[in-house]
PDB file of C-alpha atoms in Angstrom:
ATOM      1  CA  UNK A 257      20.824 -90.787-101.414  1.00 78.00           C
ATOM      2  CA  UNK A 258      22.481 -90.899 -98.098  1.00 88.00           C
ATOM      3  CA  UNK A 259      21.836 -94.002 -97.511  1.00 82.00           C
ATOM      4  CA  UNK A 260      23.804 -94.957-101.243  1.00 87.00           C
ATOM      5  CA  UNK A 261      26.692 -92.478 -99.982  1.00 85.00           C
ATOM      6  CA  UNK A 262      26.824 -94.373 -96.829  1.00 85.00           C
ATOM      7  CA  UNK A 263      27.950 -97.743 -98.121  1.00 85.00           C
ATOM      8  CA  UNK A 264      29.554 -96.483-101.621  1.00 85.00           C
ATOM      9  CA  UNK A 265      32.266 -94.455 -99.140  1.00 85.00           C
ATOM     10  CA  UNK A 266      35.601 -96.042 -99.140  1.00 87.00           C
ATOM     11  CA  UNK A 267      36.259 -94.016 -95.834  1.00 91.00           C
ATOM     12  CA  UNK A 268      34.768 -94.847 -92.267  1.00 94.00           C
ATOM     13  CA  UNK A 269      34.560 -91.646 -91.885  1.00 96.00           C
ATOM     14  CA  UNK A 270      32.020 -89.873 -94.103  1.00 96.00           C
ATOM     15  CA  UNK A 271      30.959 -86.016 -94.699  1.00 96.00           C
ATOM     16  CA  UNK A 272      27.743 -84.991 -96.131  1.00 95.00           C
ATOM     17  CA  UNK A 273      27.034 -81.389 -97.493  1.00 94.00           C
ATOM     18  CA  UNK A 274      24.082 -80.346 -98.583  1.00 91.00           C
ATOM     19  CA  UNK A 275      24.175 -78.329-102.858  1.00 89.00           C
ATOM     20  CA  UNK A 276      24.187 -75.116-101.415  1.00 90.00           C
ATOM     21  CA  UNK A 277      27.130 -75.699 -98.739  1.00 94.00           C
ATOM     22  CA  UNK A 278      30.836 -74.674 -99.006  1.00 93.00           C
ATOM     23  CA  UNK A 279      33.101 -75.760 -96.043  1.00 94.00           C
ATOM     24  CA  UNK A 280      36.218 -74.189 -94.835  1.00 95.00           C
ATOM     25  CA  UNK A 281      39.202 -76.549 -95.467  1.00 95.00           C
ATOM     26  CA  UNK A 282      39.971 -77.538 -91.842  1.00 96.00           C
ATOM     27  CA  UNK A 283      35.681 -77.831 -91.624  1.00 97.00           C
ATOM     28  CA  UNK A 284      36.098 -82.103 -92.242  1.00 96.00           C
ATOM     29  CA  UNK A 285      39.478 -82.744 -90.521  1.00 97.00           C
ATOM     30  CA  UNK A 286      38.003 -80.204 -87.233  1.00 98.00           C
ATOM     31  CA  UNK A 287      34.842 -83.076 -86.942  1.00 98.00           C
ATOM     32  CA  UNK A 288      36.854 -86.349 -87.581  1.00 97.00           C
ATOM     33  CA  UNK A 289      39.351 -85.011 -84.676  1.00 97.00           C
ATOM     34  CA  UNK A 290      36.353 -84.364 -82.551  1.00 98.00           C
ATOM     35  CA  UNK A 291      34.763 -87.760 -83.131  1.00 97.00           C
ATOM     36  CA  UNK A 292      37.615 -89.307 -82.876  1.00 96.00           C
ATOM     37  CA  UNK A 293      38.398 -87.939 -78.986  1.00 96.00           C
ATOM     38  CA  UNK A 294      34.726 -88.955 -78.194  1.00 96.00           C
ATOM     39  CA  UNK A 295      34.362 -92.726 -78.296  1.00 94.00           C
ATOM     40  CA  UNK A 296      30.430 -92.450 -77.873  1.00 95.00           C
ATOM     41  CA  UNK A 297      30.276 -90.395 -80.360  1.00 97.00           C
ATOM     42  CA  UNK A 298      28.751 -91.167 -84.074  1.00 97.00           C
ATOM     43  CA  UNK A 299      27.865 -87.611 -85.258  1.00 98.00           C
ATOM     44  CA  UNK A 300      29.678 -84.184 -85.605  1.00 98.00           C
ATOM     45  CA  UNK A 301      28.270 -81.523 -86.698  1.00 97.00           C
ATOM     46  CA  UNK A 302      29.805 -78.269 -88.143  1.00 97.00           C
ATOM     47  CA  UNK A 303      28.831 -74.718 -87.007  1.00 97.00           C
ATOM     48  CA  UNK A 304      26.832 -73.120 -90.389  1.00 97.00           C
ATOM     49  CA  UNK A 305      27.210 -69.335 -90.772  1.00 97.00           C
ATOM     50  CA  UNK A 306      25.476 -67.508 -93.772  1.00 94.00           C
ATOM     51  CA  UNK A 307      26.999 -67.189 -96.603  1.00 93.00           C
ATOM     52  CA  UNK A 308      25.933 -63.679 -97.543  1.00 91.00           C
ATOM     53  CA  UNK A 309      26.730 -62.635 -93.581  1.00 94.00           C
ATOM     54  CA  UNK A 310      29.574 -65.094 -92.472  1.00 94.00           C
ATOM     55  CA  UNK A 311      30.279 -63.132 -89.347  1.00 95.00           C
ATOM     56  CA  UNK A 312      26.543 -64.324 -88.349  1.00 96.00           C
ATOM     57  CA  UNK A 313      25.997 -67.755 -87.181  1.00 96.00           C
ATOM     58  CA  UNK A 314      22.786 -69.320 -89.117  1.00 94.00           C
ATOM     59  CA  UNK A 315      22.779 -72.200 -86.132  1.00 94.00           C
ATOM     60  CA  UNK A 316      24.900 -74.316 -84.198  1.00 93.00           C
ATOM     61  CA  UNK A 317      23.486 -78.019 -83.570  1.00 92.00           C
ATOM     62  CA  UNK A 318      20.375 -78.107 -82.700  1.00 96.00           C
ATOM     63  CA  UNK A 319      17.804 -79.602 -79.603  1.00 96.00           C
ATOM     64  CA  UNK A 320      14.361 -81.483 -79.494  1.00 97.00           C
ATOM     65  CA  UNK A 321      11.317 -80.187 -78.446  1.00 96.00           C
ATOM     66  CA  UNK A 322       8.867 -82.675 -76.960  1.00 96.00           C
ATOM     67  CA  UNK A 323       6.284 -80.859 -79.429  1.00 95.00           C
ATOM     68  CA  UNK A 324       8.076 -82.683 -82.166  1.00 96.00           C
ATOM     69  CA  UNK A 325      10.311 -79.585 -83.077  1.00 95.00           C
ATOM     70  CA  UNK A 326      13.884 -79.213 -83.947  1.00 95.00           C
ATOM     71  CA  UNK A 327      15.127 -75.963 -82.093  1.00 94.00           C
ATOM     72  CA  UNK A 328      17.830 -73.907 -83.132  1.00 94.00           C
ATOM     73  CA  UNK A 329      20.814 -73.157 -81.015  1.00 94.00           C
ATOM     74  CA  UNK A 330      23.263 -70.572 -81.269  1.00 94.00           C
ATOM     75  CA  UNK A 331      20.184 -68.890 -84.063  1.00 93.00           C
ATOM     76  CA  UNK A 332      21.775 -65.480 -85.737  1.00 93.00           C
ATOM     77  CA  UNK A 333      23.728 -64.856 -82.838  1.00 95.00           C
ATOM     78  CA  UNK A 334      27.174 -62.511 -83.762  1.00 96.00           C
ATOM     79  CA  UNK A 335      30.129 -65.348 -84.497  1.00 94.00           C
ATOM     80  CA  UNK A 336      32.550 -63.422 -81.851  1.00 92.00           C
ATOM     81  CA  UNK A 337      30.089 -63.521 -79.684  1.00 91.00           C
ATOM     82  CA  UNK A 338      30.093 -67.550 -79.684  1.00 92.00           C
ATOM     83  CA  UNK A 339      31.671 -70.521 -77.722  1.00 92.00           C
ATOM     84  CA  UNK A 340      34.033 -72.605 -79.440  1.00 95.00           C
ATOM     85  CA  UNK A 341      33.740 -75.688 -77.101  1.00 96.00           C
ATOM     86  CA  UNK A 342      32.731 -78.761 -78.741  1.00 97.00           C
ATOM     87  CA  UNK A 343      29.346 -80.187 -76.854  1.00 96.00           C
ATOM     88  CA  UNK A 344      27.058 -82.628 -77.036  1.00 97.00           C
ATOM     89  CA  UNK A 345      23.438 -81.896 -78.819  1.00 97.00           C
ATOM     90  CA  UNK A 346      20.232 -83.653 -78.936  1.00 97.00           C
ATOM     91  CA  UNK A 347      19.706 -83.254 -82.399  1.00 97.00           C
ATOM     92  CA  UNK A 348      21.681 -82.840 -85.542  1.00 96.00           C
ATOM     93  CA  UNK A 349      21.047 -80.436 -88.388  1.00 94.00           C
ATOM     94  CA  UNK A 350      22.499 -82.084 -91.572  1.00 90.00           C
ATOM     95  CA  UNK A 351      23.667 -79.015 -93.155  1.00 91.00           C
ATOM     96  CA  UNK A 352      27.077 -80.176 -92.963  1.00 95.00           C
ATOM     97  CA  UNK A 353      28.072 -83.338 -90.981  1.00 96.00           C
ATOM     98  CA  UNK A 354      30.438 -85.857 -90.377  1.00 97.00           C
ATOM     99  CA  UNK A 355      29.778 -89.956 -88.873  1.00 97.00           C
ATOM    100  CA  UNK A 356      31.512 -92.133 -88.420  1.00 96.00           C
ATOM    101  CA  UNK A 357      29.439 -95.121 -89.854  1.00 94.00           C
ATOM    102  CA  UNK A 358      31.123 -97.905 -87.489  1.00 95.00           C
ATOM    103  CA  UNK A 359      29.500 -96.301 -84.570  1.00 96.00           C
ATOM    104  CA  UNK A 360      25.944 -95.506 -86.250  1.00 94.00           C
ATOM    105  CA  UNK A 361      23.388 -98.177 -84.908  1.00 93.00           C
ATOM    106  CA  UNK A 362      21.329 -98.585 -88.412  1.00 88.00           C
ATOM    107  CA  UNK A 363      23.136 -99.595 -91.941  1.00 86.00           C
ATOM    108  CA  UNK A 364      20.536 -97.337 -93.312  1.00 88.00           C
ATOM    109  CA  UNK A 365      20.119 -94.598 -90.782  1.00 93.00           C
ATOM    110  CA  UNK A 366      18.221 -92.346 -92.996  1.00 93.00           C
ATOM    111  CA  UNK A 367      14.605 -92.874 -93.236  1.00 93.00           C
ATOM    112  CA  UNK A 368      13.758 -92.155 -96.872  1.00 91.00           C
ATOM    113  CA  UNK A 369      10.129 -91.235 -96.508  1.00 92.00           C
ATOM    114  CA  UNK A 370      10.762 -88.151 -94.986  1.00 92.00           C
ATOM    115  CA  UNK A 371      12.488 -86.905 -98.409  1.00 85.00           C
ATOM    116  CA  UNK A 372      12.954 -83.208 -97.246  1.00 86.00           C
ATOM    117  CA  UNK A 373      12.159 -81.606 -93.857  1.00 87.00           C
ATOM    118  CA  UNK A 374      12.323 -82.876 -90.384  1.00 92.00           C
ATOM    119  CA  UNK A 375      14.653 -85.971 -92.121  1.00 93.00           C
ATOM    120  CA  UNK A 376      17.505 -84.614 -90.206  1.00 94.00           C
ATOM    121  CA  UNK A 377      15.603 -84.291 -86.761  1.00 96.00           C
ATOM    122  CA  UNK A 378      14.290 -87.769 -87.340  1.00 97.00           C
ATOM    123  CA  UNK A 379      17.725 -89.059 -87.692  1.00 96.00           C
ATOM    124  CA  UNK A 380      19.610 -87.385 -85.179  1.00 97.00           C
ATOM    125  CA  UNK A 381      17.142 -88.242 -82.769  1.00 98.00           C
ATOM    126  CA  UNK A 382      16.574 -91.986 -83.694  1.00 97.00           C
ATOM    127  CA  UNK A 383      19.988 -92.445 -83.543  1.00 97.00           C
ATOM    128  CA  UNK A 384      20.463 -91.021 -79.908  1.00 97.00           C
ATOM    129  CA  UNK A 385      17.657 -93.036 -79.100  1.00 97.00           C
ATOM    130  CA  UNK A 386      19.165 -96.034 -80.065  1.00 97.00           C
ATOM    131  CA  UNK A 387      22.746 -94.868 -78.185  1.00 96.00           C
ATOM    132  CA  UNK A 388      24.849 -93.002 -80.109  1.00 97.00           C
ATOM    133  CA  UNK A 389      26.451 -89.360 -79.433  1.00 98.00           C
ATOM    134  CA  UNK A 390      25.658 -86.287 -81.328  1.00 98.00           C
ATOM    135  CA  UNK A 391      28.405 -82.862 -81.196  1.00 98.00           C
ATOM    136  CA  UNK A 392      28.677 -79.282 -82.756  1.00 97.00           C
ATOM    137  CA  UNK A 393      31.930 -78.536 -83.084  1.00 98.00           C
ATOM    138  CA  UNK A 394      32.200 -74.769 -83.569  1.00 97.00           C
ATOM    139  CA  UNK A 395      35.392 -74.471 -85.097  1.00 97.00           C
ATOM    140  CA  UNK A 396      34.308 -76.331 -88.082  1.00 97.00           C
ATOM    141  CA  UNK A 397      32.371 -73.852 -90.007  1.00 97.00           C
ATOM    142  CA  UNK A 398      30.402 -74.051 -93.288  1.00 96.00           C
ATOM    143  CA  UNK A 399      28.904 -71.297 -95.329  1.00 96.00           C
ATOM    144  CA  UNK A 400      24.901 -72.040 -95.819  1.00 94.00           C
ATOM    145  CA  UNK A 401      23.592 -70.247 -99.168  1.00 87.00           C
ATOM    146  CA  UNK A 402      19.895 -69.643-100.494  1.00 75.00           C
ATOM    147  CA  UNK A 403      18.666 -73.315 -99.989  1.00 65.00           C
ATOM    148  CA  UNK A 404      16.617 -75.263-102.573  1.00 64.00           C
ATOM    149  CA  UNK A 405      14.873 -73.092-105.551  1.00 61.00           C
ATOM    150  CA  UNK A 406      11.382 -72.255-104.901  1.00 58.00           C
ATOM    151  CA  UNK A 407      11.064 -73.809-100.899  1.00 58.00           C
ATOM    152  CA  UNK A 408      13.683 -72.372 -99.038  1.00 61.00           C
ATOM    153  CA  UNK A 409      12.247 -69.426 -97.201  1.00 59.00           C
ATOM    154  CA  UNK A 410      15.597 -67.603 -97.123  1.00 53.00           C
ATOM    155  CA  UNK A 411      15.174 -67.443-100.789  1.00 55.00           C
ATOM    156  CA  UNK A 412      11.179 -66.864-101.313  1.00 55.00           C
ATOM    157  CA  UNK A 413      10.435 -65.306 -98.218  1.00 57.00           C
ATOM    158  CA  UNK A 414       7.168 -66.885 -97.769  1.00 66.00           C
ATOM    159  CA  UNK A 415       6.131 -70.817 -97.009  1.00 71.00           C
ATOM    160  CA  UNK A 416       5.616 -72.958 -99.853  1.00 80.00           C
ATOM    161  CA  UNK A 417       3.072 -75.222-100.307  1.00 83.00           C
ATOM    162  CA  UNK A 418       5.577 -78.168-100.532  1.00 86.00           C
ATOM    163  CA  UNK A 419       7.126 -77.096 -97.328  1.00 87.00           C
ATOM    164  CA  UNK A 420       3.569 -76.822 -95.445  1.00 90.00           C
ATOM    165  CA  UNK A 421       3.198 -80.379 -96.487  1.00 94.00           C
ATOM    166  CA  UNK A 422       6.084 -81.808 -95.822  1.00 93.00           C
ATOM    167  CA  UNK A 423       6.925 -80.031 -92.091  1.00 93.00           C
ATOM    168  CA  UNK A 424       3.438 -81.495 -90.928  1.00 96.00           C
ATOM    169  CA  UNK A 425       3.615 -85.116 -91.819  1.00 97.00           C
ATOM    170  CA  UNK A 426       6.612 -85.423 -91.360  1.00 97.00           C
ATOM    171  CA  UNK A 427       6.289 -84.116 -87.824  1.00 97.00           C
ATOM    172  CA  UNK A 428       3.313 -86.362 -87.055  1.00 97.00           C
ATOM    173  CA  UNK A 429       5.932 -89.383 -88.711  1.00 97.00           C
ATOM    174  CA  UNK A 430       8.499 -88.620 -86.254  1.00 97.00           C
ATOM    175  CA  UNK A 431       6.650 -88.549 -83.286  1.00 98.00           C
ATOM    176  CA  UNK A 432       4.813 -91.481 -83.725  1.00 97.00           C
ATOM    177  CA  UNK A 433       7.752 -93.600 -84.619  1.00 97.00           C
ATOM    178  CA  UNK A 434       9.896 -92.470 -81.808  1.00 97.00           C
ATOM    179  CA  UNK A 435       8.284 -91.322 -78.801  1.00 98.00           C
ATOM    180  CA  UNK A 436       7.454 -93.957 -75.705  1.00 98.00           C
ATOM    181  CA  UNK A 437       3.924 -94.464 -75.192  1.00 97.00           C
ATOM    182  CA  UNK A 438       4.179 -93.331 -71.515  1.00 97.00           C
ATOM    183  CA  UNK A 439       5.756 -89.939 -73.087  1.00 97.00           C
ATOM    184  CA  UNK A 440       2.721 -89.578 -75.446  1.00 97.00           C
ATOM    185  CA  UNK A 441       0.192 -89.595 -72.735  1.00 97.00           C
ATOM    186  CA  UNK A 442       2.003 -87.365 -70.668  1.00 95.00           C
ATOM    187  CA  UNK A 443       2.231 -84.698 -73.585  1.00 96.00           C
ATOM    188  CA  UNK A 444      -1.104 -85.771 -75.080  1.00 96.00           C
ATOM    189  CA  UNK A 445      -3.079 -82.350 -73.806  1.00 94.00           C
ATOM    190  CA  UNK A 446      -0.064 -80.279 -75.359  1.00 93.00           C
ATOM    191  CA  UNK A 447       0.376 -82.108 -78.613  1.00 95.00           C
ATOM    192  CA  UNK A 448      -3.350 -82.001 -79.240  1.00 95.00           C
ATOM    193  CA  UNK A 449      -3.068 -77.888 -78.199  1.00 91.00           C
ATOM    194  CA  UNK A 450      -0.463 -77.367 -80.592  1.00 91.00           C
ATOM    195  CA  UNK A 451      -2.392 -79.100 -83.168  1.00 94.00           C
ATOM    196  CA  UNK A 452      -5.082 -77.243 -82.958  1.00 91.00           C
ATOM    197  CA  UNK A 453      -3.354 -74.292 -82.956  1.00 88.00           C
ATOM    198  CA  UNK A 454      -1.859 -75.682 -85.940  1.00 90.00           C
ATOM    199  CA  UNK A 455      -4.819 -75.845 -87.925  1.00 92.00           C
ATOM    200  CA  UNK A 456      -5.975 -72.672 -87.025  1.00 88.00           C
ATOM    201  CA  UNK A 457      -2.863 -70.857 -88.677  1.00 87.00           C
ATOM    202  CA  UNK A 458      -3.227 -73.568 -91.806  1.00 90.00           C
ATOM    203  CA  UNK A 459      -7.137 -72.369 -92.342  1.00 92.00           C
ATOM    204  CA  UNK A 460      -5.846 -68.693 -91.818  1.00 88.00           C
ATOM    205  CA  UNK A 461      -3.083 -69.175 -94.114  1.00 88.00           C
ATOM    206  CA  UNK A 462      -5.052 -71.048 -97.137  1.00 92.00           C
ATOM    207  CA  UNK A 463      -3.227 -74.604 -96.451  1.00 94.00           C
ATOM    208  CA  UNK A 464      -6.223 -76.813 -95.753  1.00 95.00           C
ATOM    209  CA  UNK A 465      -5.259 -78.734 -98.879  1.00 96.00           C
ATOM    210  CA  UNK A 466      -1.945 -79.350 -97.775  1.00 96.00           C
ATOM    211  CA  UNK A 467      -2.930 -80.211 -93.923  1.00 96.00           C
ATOM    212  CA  UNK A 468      -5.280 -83.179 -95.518  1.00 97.00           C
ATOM    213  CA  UNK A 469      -2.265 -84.228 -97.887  1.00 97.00           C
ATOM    214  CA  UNK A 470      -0.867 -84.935 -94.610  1.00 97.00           C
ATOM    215  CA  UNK A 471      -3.471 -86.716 -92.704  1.00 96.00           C
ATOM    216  CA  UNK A 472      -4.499 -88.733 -95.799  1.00 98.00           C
ATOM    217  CA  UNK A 473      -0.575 -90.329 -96.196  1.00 97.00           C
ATOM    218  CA  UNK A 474      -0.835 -91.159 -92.133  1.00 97.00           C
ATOM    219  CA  UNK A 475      -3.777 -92.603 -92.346  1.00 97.00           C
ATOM    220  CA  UNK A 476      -3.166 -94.223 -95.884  1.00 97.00           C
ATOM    221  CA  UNK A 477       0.517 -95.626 -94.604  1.00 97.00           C
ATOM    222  CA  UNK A 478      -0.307 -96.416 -90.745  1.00 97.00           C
ATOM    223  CA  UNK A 479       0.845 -99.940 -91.265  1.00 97.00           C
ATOM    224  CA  UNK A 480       4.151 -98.898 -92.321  1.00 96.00           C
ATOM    225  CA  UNK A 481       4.533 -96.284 -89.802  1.00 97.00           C
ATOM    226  CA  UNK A 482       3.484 -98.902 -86.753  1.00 97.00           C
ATOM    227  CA  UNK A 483       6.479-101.305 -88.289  1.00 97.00           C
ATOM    228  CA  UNK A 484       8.802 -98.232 -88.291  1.00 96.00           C
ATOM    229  CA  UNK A 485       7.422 -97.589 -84.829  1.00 97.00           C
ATOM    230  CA  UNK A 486       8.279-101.163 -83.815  1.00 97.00           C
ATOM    231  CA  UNK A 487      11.383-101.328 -85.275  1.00 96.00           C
ATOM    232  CA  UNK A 488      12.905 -98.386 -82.869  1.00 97.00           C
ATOM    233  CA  UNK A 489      11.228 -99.037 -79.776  1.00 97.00           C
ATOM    234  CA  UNK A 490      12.285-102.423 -79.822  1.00 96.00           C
ATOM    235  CA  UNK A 491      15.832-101.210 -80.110  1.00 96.00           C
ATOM    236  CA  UNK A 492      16.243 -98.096 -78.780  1.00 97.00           C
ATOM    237  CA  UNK A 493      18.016 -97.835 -75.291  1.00 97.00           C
ATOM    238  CA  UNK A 494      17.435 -94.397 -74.071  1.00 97.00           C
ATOM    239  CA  UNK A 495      14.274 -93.181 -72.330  1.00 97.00           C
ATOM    240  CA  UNK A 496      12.683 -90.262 -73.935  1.00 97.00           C
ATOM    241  CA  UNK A 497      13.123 -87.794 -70.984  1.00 96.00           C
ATOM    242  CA  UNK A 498      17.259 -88.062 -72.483  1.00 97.00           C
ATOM    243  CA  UNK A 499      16.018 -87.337 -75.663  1.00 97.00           C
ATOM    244  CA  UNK A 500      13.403 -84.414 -75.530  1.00 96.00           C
ATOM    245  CA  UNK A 501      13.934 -80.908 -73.999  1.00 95.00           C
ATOM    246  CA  UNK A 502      11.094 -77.940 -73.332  1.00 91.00           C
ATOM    247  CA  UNK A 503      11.287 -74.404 -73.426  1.00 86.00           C
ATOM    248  CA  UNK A 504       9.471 -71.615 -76.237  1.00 84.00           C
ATOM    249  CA  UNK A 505       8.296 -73.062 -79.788  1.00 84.00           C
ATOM    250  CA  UNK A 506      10.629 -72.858 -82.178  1.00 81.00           C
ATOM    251  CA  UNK A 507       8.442 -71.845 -85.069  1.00 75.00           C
ATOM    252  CA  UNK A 508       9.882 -69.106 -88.052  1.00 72.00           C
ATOM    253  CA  UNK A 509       8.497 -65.614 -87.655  1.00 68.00           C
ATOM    254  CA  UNK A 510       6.679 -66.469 -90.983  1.00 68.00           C
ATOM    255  CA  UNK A 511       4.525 -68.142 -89.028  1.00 70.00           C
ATOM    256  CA  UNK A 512       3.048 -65.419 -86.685  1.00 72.00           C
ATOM    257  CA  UNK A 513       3.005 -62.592 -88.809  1.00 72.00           C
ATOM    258  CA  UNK A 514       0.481 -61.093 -87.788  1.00 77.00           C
ATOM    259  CA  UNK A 515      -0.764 -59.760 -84.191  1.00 82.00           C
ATOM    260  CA  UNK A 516      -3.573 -61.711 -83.545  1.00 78.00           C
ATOM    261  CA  UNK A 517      -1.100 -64.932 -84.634  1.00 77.00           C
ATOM    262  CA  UNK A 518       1.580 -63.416 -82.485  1.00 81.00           C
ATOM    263  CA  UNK A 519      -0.981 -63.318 -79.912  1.00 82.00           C
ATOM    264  CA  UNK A 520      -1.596 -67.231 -80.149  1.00 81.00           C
ATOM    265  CA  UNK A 521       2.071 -67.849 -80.292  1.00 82.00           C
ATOM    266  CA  UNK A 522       2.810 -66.122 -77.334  1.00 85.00           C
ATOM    267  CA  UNK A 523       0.103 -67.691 -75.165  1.00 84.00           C
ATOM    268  CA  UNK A 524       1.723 -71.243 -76.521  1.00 84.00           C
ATOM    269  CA  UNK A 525       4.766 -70.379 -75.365  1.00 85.00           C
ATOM    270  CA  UNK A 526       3.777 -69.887 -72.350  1.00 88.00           C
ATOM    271  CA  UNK A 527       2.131 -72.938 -71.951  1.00 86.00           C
ATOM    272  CA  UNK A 528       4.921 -75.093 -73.430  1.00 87.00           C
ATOM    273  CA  UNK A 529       7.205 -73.318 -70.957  1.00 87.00           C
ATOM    274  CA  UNK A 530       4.973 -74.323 -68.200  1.00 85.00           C
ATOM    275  CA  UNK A 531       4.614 -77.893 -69.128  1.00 84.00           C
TER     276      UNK A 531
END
């Protein structure tokens, strides 16, 4: 659908909003100043507050962990509180965003199998890869409602068995499409860590089914994610050390509810700090 917005625009520049976004009315032209004072860059993002609590910011752009991970920045942290500098990010959430679609590096920059979850990441990233700028502009804000009926967590409380699904192959998807095979055998002993970890919390949680969903499309589809894999590092001209940050996991506290997952969490943090 992106994609189909992308070239049906009549506008170089081009906001998306997700269905359960409302922007402020100086949100668009705050982004198209700001990418238009940065030559580099092809993305703006807007800072999202909730909608129920606008004085709290949901998040504000967002980095890569080398686990794979989108992290969070600026996560429920008080709006006064907040800078209001624009900045450059290594990842975009596409809550509410603005390119500019003369600067993106891909006529179709969205990869459609991702369909939900991690599509964002996978795009934000690819395209930094592949030399383009990503900013948050803070003084463009957006209100960010309940989410999608019957996945969003905000509005279930609880992980559904779509999201479990989706979050895992499609993190296994983007890292073997975009990371450099020197960066996977550096990170090989944590990504395997994490992944069992991983399973651990999917047996405890009753999402076996889910986590073989997800190995069975890999394995199924591994010629069309080695041409996908081809296809970027063939073009891309940043190293992955630009492109990849450390620090804690950013997992949801839905996660780790209980001690003896906090427990695990903790010692993986720890860990992924190290490394």
């Amino acid at each position: 659908m992106r994609n189909a917005g992308r070239e049906l625009a009549l506008s170089d520049l081009i906001l998306f909003i997700d269905n359960d976004v409302s922007v402020t009315p100086d949100c668009g032209p705050l982004m198209a100043q700001a990418l238009l004072e940065r030559p580099t860059a092809a993305i703006a993002a807007a800072r999202v507050l909730y909608a129920h609590q606008p004085d709290i910011i949901q998040y504000d752009g967002a980095s890569s962990h080398f686990l794979g991970l989108m992290t969070l920045e600026n996560p429920d942290r008080p709006l006064a509180a907040a800078d209001l500098a624009v900045r450059t990010t290594l990842s975009v959430v596409t809550c509410a965003f603005m390119v500019d679609r003369r600067r993106l590096p891909e006529t179709a920059p969205f990869d459609e199998a991702f369909f939900i979850y991690q599509d964002d990441h996978d795009f934000g990233v690819r395209m930094r890869a592949l030399g383009a700028d990503i900013i948050s502009v803070p003084r463009a804000v957006c209100l960010h409602g309940e989410g999608t009926d019957g996945i969003s967590i905000r509005a279930t409380g609880r992980y559904s068995p779509q999201r479990v699904f989706w979050n895992i192959r499609n993190r296994w998807l983007f890292i073997l499409k975009t990371y450099q095979p020197r960066s996977l055998l550096v990170l090989l002993p944590m990504l395997l860590l994490y992944e069992l970890a991983q399973l651990a919390i999917v047996v405890r949680k009753g999402w076996l089914g889910e986590y073989r969903k997800a190995v069975a499309w890999v394995v199924g589809n591994w010629g069309e994610v080695m041409g996908k894999r081809r296809s970027v590092q063939q073009r891309r001209v940043r190293p992955d050390r630009e492109l990849l940050a450390g620090g804690t996991l950013p997992l949801r506290a839905e996660l780790t509810s209980s001690a003896i997952e906090r427990g695990l969490r903790a010692a993986l943090d720890g860990l992924a700090a190290l490394y």
